[in-house]
PDB file of C-alpha atoms and ligand atoms in Angstrom:
ATOM      1  CA  MET T   1       4.876  50.009 146.679  1.00 97.00           C
ATOM      2  CA  LYS T   2       6.396  48.764 150.005  1.00 97.00           C
ATOM      3  CA  GLU T   3       9.984  46.511 150.453  1.00 97.00           C
ATOM      4  CA  VAL T   4      10.064  43.555 150.885  1.00 95.00           C
ATOM      5  CA  ASN T   5      13.326  42.270 153.169  1.00 96.00           C
ATOM      6  CA  ILE T   6      14.543  38.212 152.416  1.00 96.00           C
ATOM      7  CA  GLU T   7      16.967  37.125 154.975  1.00 96.00           C
ATOM      8  CA  SER T   8      19.077  34.377 154.734  1.00 97.00           C
ATOM      9  CA  LYS T   9      20.273  32.796 158.091  1.00 98.00           C
ATOM     10  CA  LEU T  10      24.262  30.860 157.475  1.00 98.00           C
ATOM     11  CA  TYR T  11      26.582  29.488 160.298  1.00 98.00           C
ATOM     12  CA  VAL T  12      29.769  30.062 159.621  1.00 98.00           C
ATOM     13  CA  PHE T  13      32.634  28.247 161.773  1.00 98.00           C
ATOM     14  CA  LYS T  14      36.331  29.020 161.818  1.00 97.00           C
ATOM     15  CA  ASN T  15      37.974  25.721 161.113  1.00 94.00           C
ATOM     16  CA  PHE T  16      37.478  21.630 160.463  1.00 90.00           C
ATOM     17  CA  GLU T  17      38.377  22.118 164.492  1.00 93.00           C
ATOM     18  CA  GLU T  18      34.464  23.543 164.667  1.00 96.00           C
ATOM     19  CA  LEU T  19      33.315  21.836 162.254  1.00 96.00           C
ATOM     20  CA  PRO T  20      29.964  19.488 164.748  1.00 94.00           C
ATOM     21  CA  ASN T  21      31.574  15.839 164.106  1.00 93.00           C
ATOM     22  CA  GLU T  22      28.730  14.660 162.019  1.00 92.00           C
ATOM     23  CA  ALA T  23      29.486  17.267 158.914  1.00 97.00           C
ATOM     24  CA  THR T  24      33.648  16.184 159.512  1.00 97.00           C
ATOM     25  CA  LEU T  25      33.188  13.325 158.008  1.00 96.00           C
ATOM     26  CA  LEU T  26      31.509  13.950 155.071  1.00 98.00           C
ATOM     27  CA  MET T  27      33.860  17.417 154.454  1.00 98.00           C
ATOM     28  CA  GLN T  28      36.647  14.705 154.181  1.00 98.00           C
ATOM     29  CA  LYS T  29      34.837  12.966 151.617  1.00 98.00           C
ATOM     30  CA  ALA T  30      34.158  15.578 149.708  1.00 98.00           C
ATOM     31  CA  ILE T  31      37.967  16.634 149.999  1.00 98.00           C
ATOM     32  CA  LYS T  32      39.161  13.361 148.922  1.00 98.00           C
ATOM     33  CA  ALA T  33      36.581  13.226 145.858  1.00 98.00           C
ATOM     34  CA  ARG T  34      37.552  17.064 145.423  1.00 98.00           C
ATOM     35  CA  GLU T  35      41.549  15.827 144.704  1.00 98.00           C
ATOM     36  CA  LYS T  36      39.668  13.469 141.938  1.00 98.00           C
ATOM     37  CA  ALA T  37      38.065  16.053 139.984  1.00 98.00           C
ATOM     38  CA  TYR T  38      37.832  15.950 136.361  1.00 98.00           C
ATOM     39  CA  ALA T  39      38.948  19.770 135.772  1.00 98.00           C
ATOM     40  CA  PRO T  40      41.875  20.295 132.974  1.00 98.00           C
ATOM     41  CA  TYR T  41      40.185  23.445 131.084  1.00 98.00           C
ATOM     42  CA  SER T  42      38.780  25.093 134.737  1.00 98.00           C
ATOM     43  CA  LYS T  43      41.979  23.877 137.204  1.00 98.00           C
ATOM     44  CA  PHE T  44      38.970  24.308 139.903  1.00 98.00           C
ATOM     45  CA  TYR T  45      38.657  21.117 141.768  1.00 98.00           C
ATOM     46  CA  VAL T  46      35.363  20.682 143.125  1.00 98.00           C
ATOM     47  CA  GLY T  47      34.036  17.648 145.675  1.00 98.00           C
ATOM     48  CA  ALA T  48      30.998  16.834 146.736  1.00 98.00           C
ATOM     49  CA  ALA T  49      29.486  14.413 149.456  1.00 98.00           C
ATOM     50  CA  LEU T  50      26.104  13.772 150.492  1.00 98.00           C
ATOM     51  CA  LEU T  51      24.518  11.556 153.211  1.00 98.00           C
ATOM     52  CA  LEU T  52      21.786  10.284 153.164  1.00 98.00           C
ATOM     53  CA  ASP T  53      19.017   8.861 155.471  1.00 98.00           C
ATOM     54  CA  ASN T  54      19.842   4.887 154.285  1.00 98.00           C
ATOM     55  CA  ASN T  55      23.570   5.775 156.076  1.00 98.00           C
ATOM     56  CA  GLU T  56      25.030   5.727 152.230  1.00 98.00           C
ATOM     57  CA  ILE T  57      27.614   8.581 151.614  1.00 98.00           C
ATOM     58  CA  VAL T  58      27.702   9.410 147.789  1.00 98.00           C
ATOM     59  CA  THR T  59      31.074  11.375 146.803  1.00 98.00           C
ATOM     60  CA  SER T  60      31.534  12.655 143.478  1.00 98.00           C
ATOM     61  CA  ASN T  61      33.338  15.726 141.720  1.00 98.00           C
ATOM     62  CA  ASN T  62      33.056  17.380 138.761  1.00 98.00           C
ATOM     63  CA  GLN T  63      33.713  16.786 135.695  1.00 98.00           C
ATOM     64  CA  GLU T  64      34.933  18.978 132.262  1.00 98.00           C
ATOM     65  CA  ASN T  65      34.490  18.462 128.457  1.00 98.00           C
ATOM     66  CA  ALA T  66      36.479  19.976 125.791  1.00 98.00           C
ATOM     67  CA  SER T  67      33.027  21.128 125.036  1.00 98.00           C
ATOM     68  CA  TYR T  68      33.165  23.438 128.102  1.00 98.00           C
ATOM     69  CA  PRO T  69      29.307  23.572 128.500  1.00 98.00           C
ATOM     70  CA  SER T  70      29.144  19.606 128.415  1.00 98.00           C
ATOM     71  CA  GLY T  71      30.673  19.221 131.321  1.00 98.00           C
ATOM     72  CA  LEU T  72      28.916  19.305 135.045  1.00 98.00           C
ATOM     73  CA  CYS T  73      29.325  20.408 138.375  1.00 98.00           C
ATOM     74  CA  ALA T  74      30.044  18.548 141.230  1.00 98.00           C
ATOM     75  CA  GLU T  75      26.687  19.205 142.682  1.00 98.00           C
ATOM     76  CA  ARG T  76      24.958  18.110 140.240  1.00 98.00           C
ATOM     77  CA  THR T  77      26.896  14.983 139.617  1.00 98.00           C
ATOM     78  CA  ALA T  78      26.540  14.310 143.521  1.00 98.00           C
ATOM     79  CA  ILE T  79      22.806  14.301 143.698  1.00 98.00           C
ATOM     80  CA  TYR T  80      21.913  12.990 140.096  1.00 98.00           C
ATOM     81  CA  TYR T  81      23.800   9.959 140.822  1.00 98.00           C
ATOM     82  CA  ALA T  82      22.414   9.349 144.420  1.00 98.00           C
ATOM     83  CA  GLY T  83      18.474  10.104 142.650  1.00 98.00           C
ATOM     84  CA  SER T  84      19.360   7.201 140.401  1.00 98.00           C
ATOM     85  CA  GLN T  85      20.917   4.844 142.410  1.00 98.00           C
ATOM     86  CA  TYR T  86      18.754   5.455 145.794  1.00 98.00           C
ATOM     87  CA  PRO T  87      15.506   6.963 144.033  1.00 98.00           C
ATOM     88  CA  ASN T  88      13.696   6.381 147.605  1.00 98.00           C
ATOM     89  CA  ALA T  89      16.134   8.092 150.027  1.00 98.00           C
ATOM     90  CA  LYS T  90      16.586  11.249 151.690  1.00 98.00           C
ATOM     91  CA  VAL T  91      19.828  13.893 151.411  1.00 98.00           C
ATOM     92  CA  ILE T  92      20.118  14.682 154.530  1.00 98.00           C
ATOM     93  CA  ARG T  93      23.568  16.702 154.309  1.00 98.00           C
ATOM     94  CA  MET T  94      26.251  18.045 151.379  1.00 98.00           C
ATOM     95  CA  ALA T  95      29.269  18.924 151.807  1.00 98.00           C
ATOM     96  CA  ILE T  96      31.498  20.821 149.342  1.00 98.00           C
ATOM     97  CA  THR T  97      34.165  21.884 148.657  1.00 98.00           C
ATOM     98  CA  ALA T  98      36.029  23.938 145.911  1.00 98.00           C
ATOM     99  CA  GLY T  99      40.295  25.094 145.228  1.00 98.00           C
ATOM    100  CA  SER T 100      42.178  25.789 142.493  1.00 97.00           C
ATOM    101  CA  LYS T 101      45.115  25.078 140.691  1.00 94.00           C
ATOM    102  CA  ASN T 102      45.930  28.921 140.082  1.00 94.00           C
ATOM    103  CA  LYS T 103      46.341  29.914 143.743  1.00 95.00           C
ATOM    104  CA  GLN T 104      45.169  28.865 147.048  1.00 95.00           C
ATOM    105  CA  THR T 105      40.972  29.027 147.917  1.00 96.00           C
ATOM    106  CA  THR T 106      40.528  30.338 151.161  1.00 96.00           C
ATOM    107  CA  ASN T 107      37.076  31.745 150.980  1.00 96.00           C
ATOM    108  CA  PRO T 108      33.848  29.773 151.373  1.00 98.00           C
ATOM    109  CA  ILE T 109      32.212  28.232 147.923  1.00 97.00           C
ATOM    110  CA  PRO T 110      29.065  27.915 147.246  1.00 98.00           C
ATOM    111  CA  PRO T 111      27.270  25.932 144.838  1.00 98.00           C
ATOM    112  CA  CYS T 112      26.803  28.024 141.884  1.00 98.00           C
ATOM    113  CA  GLY T 113      22.835  29.542 141.286  1.00 98.00           C
ATOM    114  CA  ALA T 114      22.503  25.833 138.674  1.00 98.00           C
ATOM    115  CA  CYS T 115      23.369  23.743 141.590  1.00 98.00           C
ATOM    116  CA  ARG T 116      21.223  25.137 143.845  1.00 98.00           C
ATOM    117  CA  GLN T 117      18.193  24.650 141.812  1.00 98.00           C
ATOM    118  CA  VAL T 118      18.763  21.129 140.721  1.00 98.00           C
ATOM    119  CA  ILE T 119      19.141  20.511 145.175  1.00 98.00           C
ATOM    120  CA  ALA T 120      16.103  22.546 145.478  1.00 98.00           C
ATOM    121  CA  GLU T 121      14.138  20.022 142.775  1.00 98.00           C
ATOM    122  CA  TYR T 122      15.302  17.453 145.529  1.00 98.00           C
ATOM    123  CA  GLU T 123      14.101  19.382 148.875  1.00 98.00           C
ATOM    124  CA  ILE T 124      11.016  19.841 147.573  1.00 98.00           C
ATOM    125  CA  LYS T 125      10.536  15.754 146.476  1.00 97.00           C
ATOM    126  CA  GLN T 126      11.695  14.383 150.348  1.00 98.00           C
ATOM    127  CA  ASN T 127      10.033  17.398 151.499  1.00 98.00           C
ATOM    128  CA  THR T 128      12.921  18.231 153.945  1.00 98.00           C
ATOM    129  CA  PRO T 129      15.777  20.321 154.284  1.00 98.00           C
ATOM    130  CA  ILE T 130      19.150  19.352 153.070  1.00 98.00           C
ATOM    131  CA  GLU T 131      21.284  20.883 155.043  1.00 98.00           C
ATOM    132  CA  ILE T 132      24.554  22.219 153.256  1.00 98.00           C
ATOM    133  CA  TYR T 133      28.271  22.521 153.936  1.00 98.00           C
ATOM    134  CA  PHE T 134      30.688  24.503 151.619  1.00 98.00           C
ATOM    135  CA  MET T 135      34.186  25.561 151.867  1.00 98.00           C
ATOM    136  CA  GLY T 136      37.289  26.489 149.252  1.00 98.00           C
ATOM    137  CA  GLU T 137      40.131  24.150 150.509  1.00 97.00           C
ATOM    138  CA  ILE T 138      41.287  25.772 153.978  1.00 96.00           C
ATOM    139  CA  GLY T 139      39.870  28.041 156.386  1.00 96.00           C
ATOM    140  CA  LYS T 140      35.878  29.280 156.849  1.00 98.00           C
ATOM    141  CA  ILE T 141      33.125  26.694 156.453  1.00 98.00           C
ATOM    142  CA  VAL T 142      29.760  28.023 155.869  1.00 98.00           C
ATOM    143  CA  LYS T 143      26.273  26.454 156.687  1.00 98.00           C
ATOM    144  CA  SER T 144      22.914  26.628 155.984  1.00 98.00           C
ATOM    145  CA  ASN T 145      20.050  24.255 157.486  1.00 98.00           C
ATOM    146  CA  SER T 146      18.556  24.406 153.690  1.00 98.00           C
ATOM    147  CA  LEU T 147      18.898  24.414 150.220  1.00 98.00           C
ATOM    148  CA  ALA T 148      15.175  27.598 150.071  1.00 98.00           C
ATOM    149  CA  ASN T 149      17.396  29.769 152.185  1.00 98.00           C
ATOM    150  CA  LEU T 150      20.151  29.917 149.603  1.00 98.00           C
ATOM    151  CA  LEU T 151      17.806  30.453 147.146  1.00 98.00           C
ATOM    152  CA  PRO T 152      15.327  32.846 147.683  1.00 96.00           C
ATOM    153  CA  LEU T 153      12.295  33.327 145.281  1.00 96.00           C
ATOM    154  CA  MET T 154      12.737  29.590 143.865  1.00 96.00           C
ATOM    155  CA  PHE T 155      11.221  28.880 140.948  1.00 96.00           C
ATOM    156  CA  ASP T 156       9.308  25.073 141.546  1.00 95.00           C
ATOM    157  CA  LYS T 157       6.808  22.985 140.412  1.00 95.00           C
ATOM    158  CA  SER T 158       3.979  24.776 142.715  1.00 93.00           C
ATOM    159  CA  VAL T 159       3.408  27.368 139.955  1.00 93.00           C
ATOM    160  CA  LEU T 160       3.081  24.161 136.805  1.00 96.00           C
TER     161      LEU T 160
HETATM  162  N1  THU I   1      32.056  24.238 139.970  1.00 55.41           N
HETATM  163  C1  THU I   1      31.475  23.335 140.613  1.00 55.41           C
HETATM  164  O1  THU I   1      31.283  21.907 140.287  1.00 55.41           O
HETATM  165  N2  THU I   1      30.626  24.001 141.504  1.00 55.41           N
HETATM  166  C2  THU I   1      29.794  24.372 140.953  1.00 55.41           C
HETATM  167  O2  THU I   1      28.970  25.111 141.873  1.00 55.41           O
HETATM  168  C3  THU I   1      30.827  25.970 140.795  1.00 55.41           C
HETATM  169  C4  THU I   1      31.665  25.094 139.047  1.00 55.41           C
HETATM  170  C5  THU I   1      33.326  23.732 138.294  1.00 55.41           C
HETATM  171  C6  THU I   1      32.111  23.994 137.101  1.00 55.41           C
HETATM  172  C7  THU I   1      33.572  24.118 136.237  1.00 55.41           C
HETATM  173  O3  THU I   1      33.985  22.670 136.391  1.00 55.41           O
HETATM  174  C8  THU I   1      34.582  24.425 137.453  1.00 55.41           C
HETATM  175  O4  THU I   1      33.999  24.658 138.697  1.00 55.41           O
HETATM  176  C9  THU I   1      34.750  26.430 137.043  1.00 55.41           C
HETATM  177  O5  THU I   1      33.679  26.405 136.951  1.00 55.41           O
END
């Protein structure tokens, strides 16, 4: 038996002011998208903004449903939209922000496991890393240089 350690590297920015310029506009767009989320059941509002290598910015948010599992997270509605509209474009960077009606969200909110799996598909497809920035409503912002960094032991097409 041997022990195996898996490491992920994250960069933490204290606040909006500390963010690199390239991420500021994208996060602002994610905030605007979050404000338009359809989340009447959870009251948890998530916005995502993607910068593509054709300079398009795609934004989206979570869309809930009375049949709860039929709803979809912001990250997936955003990346599926990008994939459907710009199938040949690469995603350079993604910004995510989440906030609740019930309490102020001060911690960075990472994409859920299902969204990580979906974003991973596109990172592999385009063969270049997708930078991911995520935050709550206020406070710290976390950056990962790639999706793979957030999903150790990823399941992907190489095993099919
Ligand atoms: N949600 C997202 O949009 N992204 C995530 O990564 C986690 C959760 C949404 C789904 C649901 O509408 C609400 O947040 C509460 O789970």
